[in-house]
Coordinates of N, CA and C in Angstrom, one line a residue:
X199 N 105.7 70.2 64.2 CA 105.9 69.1 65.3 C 105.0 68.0 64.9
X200 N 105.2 67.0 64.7 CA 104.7 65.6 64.9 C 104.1 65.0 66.0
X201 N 103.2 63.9 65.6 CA 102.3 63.8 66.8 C 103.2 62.4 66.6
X202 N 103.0 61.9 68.1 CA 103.1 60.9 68.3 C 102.3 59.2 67.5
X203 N 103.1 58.3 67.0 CA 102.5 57.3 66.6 C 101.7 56.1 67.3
X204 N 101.1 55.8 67.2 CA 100.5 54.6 68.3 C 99.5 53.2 67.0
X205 N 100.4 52.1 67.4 CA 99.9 51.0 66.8 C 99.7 49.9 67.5
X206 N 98.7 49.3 67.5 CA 98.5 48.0 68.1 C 99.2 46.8 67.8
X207 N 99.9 46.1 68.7 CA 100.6 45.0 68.7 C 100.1 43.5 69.4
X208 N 100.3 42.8 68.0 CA 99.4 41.7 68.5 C 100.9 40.3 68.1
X209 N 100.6 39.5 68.7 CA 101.2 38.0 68.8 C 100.0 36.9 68.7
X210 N 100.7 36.2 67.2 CA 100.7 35.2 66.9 C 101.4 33.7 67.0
X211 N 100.6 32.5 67.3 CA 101.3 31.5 67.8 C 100.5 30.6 67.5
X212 N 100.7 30.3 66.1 CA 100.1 29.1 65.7 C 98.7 29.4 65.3
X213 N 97.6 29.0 65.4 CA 96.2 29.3 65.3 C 95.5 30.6 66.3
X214 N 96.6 30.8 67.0 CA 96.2 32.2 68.5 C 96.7 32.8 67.8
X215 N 95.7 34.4 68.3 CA 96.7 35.9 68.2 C 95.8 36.2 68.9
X216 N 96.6 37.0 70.1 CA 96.2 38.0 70.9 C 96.8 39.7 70.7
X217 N 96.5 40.3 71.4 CA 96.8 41.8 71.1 C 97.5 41.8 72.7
X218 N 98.8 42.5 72.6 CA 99.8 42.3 73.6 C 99.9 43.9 74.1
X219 N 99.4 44.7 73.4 CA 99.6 46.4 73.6 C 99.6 47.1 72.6
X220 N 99.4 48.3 72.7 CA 100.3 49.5 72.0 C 101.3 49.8 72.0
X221 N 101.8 50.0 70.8 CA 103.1 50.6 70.4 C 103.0 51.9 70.5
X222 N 103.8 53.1 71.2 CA 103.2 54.8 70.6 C 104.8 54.9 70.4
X223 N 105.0 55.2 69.6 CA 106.7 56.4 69.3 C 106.3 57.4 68.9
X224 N 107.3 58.0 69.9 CA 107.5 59.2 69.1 C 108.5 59.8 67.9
X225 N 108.5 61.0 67.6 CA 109.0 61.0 66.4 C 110.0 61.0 66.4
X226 N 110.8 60.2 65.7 CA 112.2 60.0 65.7 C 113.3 58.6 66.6
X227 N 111.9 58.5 67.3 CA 112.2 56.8 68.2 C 112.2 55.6 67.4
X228 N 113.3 54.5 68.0 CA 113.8 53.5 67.0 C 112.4 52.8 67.6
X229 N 112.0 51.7 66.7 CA 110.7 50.4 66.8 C 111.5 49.8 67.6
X230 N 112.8 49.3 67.4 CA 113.3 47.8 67.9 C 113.3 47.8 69.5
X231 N 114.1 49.0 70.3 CA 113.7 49.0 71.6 C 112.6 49.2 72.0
X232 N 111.7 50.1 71.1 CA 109.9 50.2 71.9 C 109.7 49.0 71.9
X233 N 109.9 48.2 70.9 CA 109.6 46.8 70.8 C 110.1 45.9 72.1
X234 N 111.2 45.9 72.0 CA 112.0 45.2 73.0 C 111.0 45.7 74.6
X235 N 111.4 46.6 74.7 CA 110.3 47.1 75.9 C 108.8 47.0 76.5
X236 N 108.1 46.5 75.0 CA 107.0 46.8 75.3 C 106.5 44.6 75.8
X237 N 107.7 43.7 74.6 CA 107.5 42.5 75.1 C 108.0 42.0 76.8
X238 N 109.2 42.9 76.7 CA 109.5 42.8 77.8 C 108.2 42.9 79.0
X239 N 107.7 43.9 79.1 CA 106.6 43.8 80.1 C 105.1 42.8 80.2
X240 N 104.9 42.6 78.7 CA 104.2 41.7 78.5 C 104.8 40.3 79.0
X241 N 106.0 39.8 79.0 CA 106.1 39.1 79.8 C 106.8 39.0 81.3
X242 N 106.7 39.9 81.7 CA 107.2 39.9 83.2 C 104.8 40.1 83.2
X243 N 104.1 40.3 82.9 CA 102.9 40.3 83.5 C 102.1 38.9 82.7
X244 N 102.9 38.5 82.0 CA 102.5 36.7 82.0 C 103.3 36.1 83.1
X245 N 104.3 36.4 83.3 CA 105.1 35.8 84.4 C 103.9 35.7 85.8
X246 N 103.7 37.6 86.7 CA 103.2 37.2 87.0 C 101.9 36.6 87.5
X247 N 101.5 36.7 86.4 CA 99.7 35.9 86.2 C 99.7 34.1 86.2
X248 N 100.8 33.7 86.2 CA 101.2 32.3 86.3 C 101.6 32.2 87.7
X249 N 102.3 32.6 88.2 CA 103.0 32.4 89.9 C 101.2 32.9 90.5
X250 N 101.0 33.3 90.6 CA 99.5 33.7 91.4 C 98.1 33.0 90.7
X251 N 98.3 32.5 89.5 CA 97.3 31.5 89.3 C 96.1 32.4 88.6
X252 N 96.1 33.7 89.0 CA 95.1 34.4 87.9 C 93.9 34.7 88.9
X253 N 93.4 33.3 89.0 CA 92.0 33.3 89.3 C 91.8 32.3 90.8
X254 N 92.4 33.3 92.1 CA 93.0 32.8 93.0 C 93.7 31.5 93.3
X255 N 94.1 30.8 92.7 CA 94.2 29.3 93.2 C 95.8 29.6 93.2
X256 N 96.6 29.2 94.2 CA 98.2 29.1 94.4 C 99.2 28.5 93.2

C-alpha cells in the first residue's frame, strides 16, 4: 500500500510567489483535478478576503 503524496503549491506572478496549499494525492489520483480543486478554493477564499476587506473595513 502506498502512502499518500503531499506537495506544496505555490503561484507565481511576475516578481510574486506565494504558496497557495498542499497538494496530497493519493495513489492513483489524476494531478489535473486535485489541481483544479485545490485553485478552485484558493480562489473562492481570495474572493472572500476581498468582499470583507480582510482587515475589517467594508
Amino acid at each position: 500500500m502506498s502512502a499518500a503524496l503531499t506537495l506544496p503549491v505555490r503561484l507565481t506572478v511576475g516578481e510574486h510567489t506565494v504558496e497557495v496549499g498542499e497538494l496530497s494525492l493519493a495513489p492513483g489520483e489524476e494531478v489535473r483535478p486535485a489541481l483544479a480543486a485545490l485553485f478552485r478554493s484558493a480562489a473562492e477564499a481570495f474572493e472572500t478576503e476581498q468582499e470583507g476587506g480582510g482587515d475589517g473595513t467594508p
